[in-house]
Tab-separated table of N, CA and C in Angstrom:
chain	number	residue	atom	x	y	z
A	1028	HIS	N	-3.463	-6.662	0.582
A	1028	HIS	CA	-4.623	-7.244	-0.942
A	1028	HIS	C	-4.955	-8.055	-1.133
A	1029	VAL	N	-4.762	-9.431	-0.227
A	1029	VAL	CA	-3.680	-10.417	-1.100
A	1029	VAL	C	-5.558	-10.813	-2.425
A	1030	GLU	N	-6.882	-10.069	-1.698
A	1030	GLU	CA	-7.817	-10.504	-2.725
A	1030	GLU	C	-7.396	-10.560	-4.081
A	1031	MET	N	-6.503	-8.688	-3.847
A	1031	MET	CA	-6.935	-8.017	-5.458
A	1031	MET	C	-5.834	-8.946	-6.161
A	1032	ILE	N	-4.171	-9.705	-5.474
A	1032	ILE	CA	-3.486	-10.049	-6.368
A	1032	ILE	C	-3.456	-10.945	-6.945
A	1033	ALA	N	-5.276	-12.059	-6.680
A	1033	ALA	CA	-5.284	-13.250	-7.348
A	1033	ALA	C	-5.693	-12.434	-8.428
A	1034	GLU	N	-6.634	-11.082	-8.793
A	1034	GLU	CA	-7.123	-11.034	-9.948
A	1034	GLU	C	-6.220	-9.837	-11.029
A	1035	VAL	N	-4.404	-10.653	-10.854
A	1035	VAL	CA	-4.263	-9.328	-11.112
A	1035	VAL	C	-3.055	-10.344	-11.921
A	1036	ARG	N	-2.408	-10.070	-13.021
A	1036	ARG	CA	-1.326	-10.337	-13.785
A	1036	ARG	C	-0.016	-9.652	-12.938
A	1037	LEU	N	0.926	-10.790	-12.674
A	1037	LEU	CA	1.604	-10.097	-12.222
A	1037	LEU	C	3.338	-10.937	-12.412
A	1038	ASN	N	4.585	-10.082	-12.645
A	1038	ASN	CA	5.750	-10.798	-12.419
A	1038	ASN	C	6.433	-10.724	-11.605
A	1039	GLY	N	8.122	-11.254	-11.580
A	1039	GLY	CA	8.716	-11.476	-10.333
A	1039	GLY	C	8.809	-9.955	-10.053
A	1040	LYS	N	9.199	-9.147	-10.823
A	1040	LYS	CA	9.385	-7.783	-10.910
A	1040	LYS	C	7.978	-6.749	-9.795
A	1041	ASP	N	7.190	-7.145	-10.624
A	1041	ASP	CA	5.654	-6.847	-8.971
A	1041	ASP	C	5.956	-6.954	-8.053
A	1042	LEU	N	6.019	-8.283	-8.146
A	1042	LEU	CA	6.134	-8.714	-6.869
A	1042	LEU	C	7.323	-7.777	-5.888
A	1043	GLY	N	8.256	-8.084	-6.380
A	1043	GLY	CA	9.670	-7.583	-5.501
A	1043	GLY	C	9.048	-6.156	-5.016
A	1044	VAL	N	8.119	-5.364	-4.860
A	1044	VAL	CA	7.847	-4.148	-4.497
A	1044	VAL	C	7.139	-4.469	-3.956
A	1045	LEU	N	6.363	-4.960	-3.201
A	1045	LEU	CA	5.270	-5.515	-2.023
A	1045	LEU	C	6.329	-5.503	-1.244
A	1046	PRO	N	6.615	-5.874	-0.663
A	1046	PRO	CA	7.743	-6.014	0.500
A	1046	PRO	C	8.122	-4.529	0.974
A	1047	ALA	N	8.141	-3.849	0.228
A	1047	ALA	CA	8.751	-1.984	0.555
A	1047	ALA	C	7.307	-1.593	0.521
A	1048	MET	N	6.456	-2.068	-0.052
A	1048	MET	CA	4.954	-0.670	0.435
A	1048	MET	C	4.455	-1.551	1.178
A	1049	GLU	N	4.490	-3.116	1.554
A	1049	GLU	CA	3.457	-3.401	2.483
A	1049	GLU	C	4.036	-2.813	3.942
A	1050	ASP	N	5.558	-2.686	3.961
A	1050	ASP	CA	5.966	-2.258	4.796
A	1050	ASP	C	6.217	-0.969	5.472
A	1051	THR	N	5.689	0.349	4.426
A	1051	THR	CA	5.268	1.651	4.600
A	1051	THR	C	3.671	1.911	5.157
A	1052	VAL	N	3.146	0.833	4.500
A	1052	VAL	CA	1.881	1.031	4.804
A	1052	VAL	C	1.831	0.958	6.249
A	1053	GLU	N	2.352	-0.450	6.309
A	1053	GLU	CA	1.571	-1.363	7.810
A	1053	GLU	C	2.375	-0.905	8.479
A	1054	GLY	N	3.918	-0.488	8.863
A	1054	GLY	CA	4.671	-0.014	9.445
A	1054	GLY	C	4.105	1.620	9.316
A	1055	SER	N	3.533	1.995	8.979
A	1055	SER	CA	3.112	3.611	9.395
A	1055	SER	C	2.027	3.361	9.779
A	1056	ALA	N	1.263	2.640	10.003
A	1056	ALA	CA	-0.010	2.233	11.075
A	1056	ALA	C	0.465	1.976	11.799
A	1057	HIS	N	1.049	0.948	12.004
A	1057	HIS	CA	1.754	0.635	13.628
A	1057	HIS	C	2.003	1.870	14.328
A	1058	ARG	N	3.232	2.572	13.519
A	1058	ARG	CA	3.359	3.693	14.420
A	1058	ARG	C	2.559	5.099	14.128
A	1059	LEU	N	1.266	4.750	13.434
A	1059	LEU	CA	0.455	6.377	13.776
A	1059	LEU	C	-0.374	5.457	15.318
A	1060	ALA	N	-0.502	4.221	15.292
A	1060	ALA	CA	-1.552	3.922	16.765
A	1060	ALA	C	-0.241	3.801	17.634
A	1061	ALA	N	0.841	3.344	17.653
A	1061	ALA	CA	1.380	4.108	19.018
A	1061	ALA	C	1.065	5.454	19.724
A	1062	ALA	N	1.315	6.192	18.395
A	1062	ALA	CA	1.655	8.111	18.980
A	1062	ALA	C	-0.223	8.069	19.439
A	1063	ALA	N	-1.179	7.507	18.690
A	1063	ALA	CA	-1.957	7.916	19.132
A	1063	ALA	C	-2.530	8.003	20.472
A	1064	GLU	N	-2.224	6.228	20.947
A	1064	GLU	CA	-1.861	5.754	22.122
A	1064	GLU	C	-1.482	6.817	23.235
A	1065	LYS	N	-0.368	6.989	22.944
A	1065	LYS	CA	0.805	8.720	24.053
A	1065	LYS	C	-0.553	9.559	24.051
A	1066	GLY	N	-1.309	9.828	22.645
A	1066	GLY	CA	-1.543	11.030	22.940
A	1066	GLY	C	-0.701	12.091	21.983
A	1067	ASP	N	0.127	12.132	20.960
A	1067	ASP	CA	1.138	12.672	20.455
A	1067	ASP	C	0.349	12.496	18.170
A	1068	MET	N	-0.901	13.416	18.924
A	1068	MET	CA	-1.625	13.658	17.293
A	1068	MET	C	-0.591	14.204	15.956
A	1069	GLY	N	0.599	14.917	16.840
A	1069	GLY	CA	1.188	15.531	15.626
A	1069	GLY	C	2.315	14.314	14.884
A	1070	THR	N	2.205	13.377	15.517
A	1070	THR	CA	3.500	12.513	14.714
A	1070	THR	C	2.096	11.374	14.412
A	1071	ALA	N	1.127	10.893	15.274
A	1071	ALA	CA	-0.214	10.718	14.177
A	1071	ALA	C	-0.221	10.437	13.055
A	1072	ALA	N	-0.221	12.158	13.260
A	1072	ALA	CA	-0.969	12.781	11.647
A	1072	ALA	C	0.241	12.299	10.481
A	1073	GLN	N	1.538	12.850	10.834
A	1073	GLN	CA	2.349	13.108	9.729
A	1073	GLN	C	1.994	11.316	9.510
A	1074	GLN	N	2.328	10.082	10.183
A	1074	GLN	CA	2.521	8.661	9.667
A	1074	GLN	C	0.461	8.673	9.197
A	1075	PHE	N	-0.736	9.341	9.805
A	1075	PHE	CA	-1.241	8.935	8.436
A	1075	PHE	C	-0.898	9.408	7.046
A	1076	GLY	N	-0.144	10.621	6.709
A	1076	GLY	CA	0.228	10.985	6.040
A	1076	GLY	C	0.672	9.598	5.111
A	1077	ALA	N	1.531	9.628	6.027
A	1077	ALA	CA	2.426	8.942	5.697
A	1077	ALA	C	2.744	6.754	5.330
A	1078	MET	N	1.349	6.485	5.230
A	1078	MET	CA	1.066	5.298	5.428
A	1078	MET	C	-0.568	5.838	4.229
A	1079	SER	N	-1.139	7.214	4.103
A	1079	SER	CA	-1.524	7.246	2.956
A	1079	SER	C	-1.218	7.316	1.119
A	1080	THR	N	0.497	7.808	1.579
A	1080	THR	CA	0.895	8.164	0.569
A	1080	THR	C	1.651	6.496	0.271
A	1081	GLY	N	1.908	5.489	0.724
A	1081	GLY	CA	1.614	4.165	1.230
A	1081	GLY	C	0.651	3.482	-0.349
A	1082	CYS	N	-0.230	3.553	0.296
A	1082	CYS	CA	-1.548	3.510	-0.367
A	1082	CYS	C	-1.974	3.943	-1.538
A	1083	VAL	N	-1.401	4.691	-1.814
A	1083	VAL	CA	-1.744	5.364	-3.592
A	1083	VAL	C	-0.373	5.187	-4.524
A	1084	ALA	N	0.582	4.689	-3.598
A	1084	ALA	CA	1.967	4.301	-4.693
A	1084	ALA	C	1.246	2.638	-4.974
A	1085	CYS	N	1.216	2.074	-3.314
A	1085	CYS	CA	0.025	0.803	-4.465
A	1085	CYS	C	-0.188	0.689	-5.278
A	1086	HIS	N	-1.585	1.179	-4.953
A	1086	HIS	CA	-2.711	1.995	-6.426
A	1086	HIS	C	-1.744	2.121	-7.357
A	1087	ALA	N	-1.249	2.900	-7.100
A	1087	ALA	CA	-0.907	3.087	-8.899
A	1087	ALA	C	0.063	2.303	-9.460
A	1088	HIS	N	0.888	2.437	-8.328
A	1088	HIS	CA	1.627	0.316	-9.481
A	1088	HIS	C	0.314	-0.508	-9.718
A	1089	PHE	N	-0.103	-0.743	-9.012
A	1089	PHE	CA	-0.710	-2.417	-9.314
A	1089	PHE	C	-2.009	-1.848	-10.255
A	1090	ARG	N	-2.437	-0.812	-9.872
A	1090	ARG	CA	-3.599	-0.577	-10.632
A	1090	ARG	C	-3.596	-0.055	-11.906
A	1091	GLY	N	-2.908	1.089	-11.913
A	1091	GLY	CA	-2.221	2.529	-13.026
A	1091	GLY	C	-3.666	2.845	-12.956
A	1092	GLN	N	-4.027	3.328	-14.365
A	1092	GLN	CA	-4.869	4.054	-14.438
A	1092	GLN	C	-6.520	3.262	-13.663
A	1093	PRO	N	-6.794	3.510	-13.108
A	1093	PRO	CA	-8.834	2.243	-12.824
A	1093	PRO	C	-9.325	1.932	-14.641
A	1094	GLY	N	-9.399	0.832	-14.286
A	1094	GLY	CA	-9.930	0.783	-16.286
A	1094	GLY	C	-9.138	-0.180	-16.698
A	1095	THR	N	-7.892	0.304	-16.758
A	1095	THR	CA	-6.900	0.545	-17.798
A	1095	THR	C	-5.930	-0.077	-17.827
A	1096	SER	N	-5.437	-0.864	-16.714
A	1096	SER	CA	-4.043	-1.568	-16.006
A	1096	SER	C	-4.147	-2.715	-17.245
A	1097	PRO	N	-2.925	-3.100	-17.433
A	1097	PRO	CA	-2.289	-4.068	-17.879
A	1097	PRO	C	-2.675	-5.708	-17.322
A	1098	ARG	N	-2.450	-5.426	-15.373
A	1098	ARG	CA	-2.296	-5.883	-14.813
A	1098	ARG	C	-3.935	-6.437	-14.528
A	1099	LEU	N	-4.618	-6.254	-15.225
A	1099	LEU	CA	-5.998	-6.028	-14.069
A	1099	LEU	C	-6.397	-7.719	-15.265
A	1100	LYS	N	-6.958	-8.127	-14.954
A	1100	LYS	CA	-8.051	-9.236	-16.079
A	1100	LYS	C	-9.298	-8.536	-16.709
């Protein structure tokens, strides 16, 4: 979410977690798509869960409690 990053106060430690979180979300999305194309809905569902977990973790890290995060302007 590049547009969100411009609106928050980040430090090096914050930025350090982005690659792993992005890999979790984007990697899971790619694996979900590949499984769906093969008709493997069980694996697709697992990857959807992993992708969603990555989204929630990233939002929790950068946003914290909505409206109260010290990282938001």
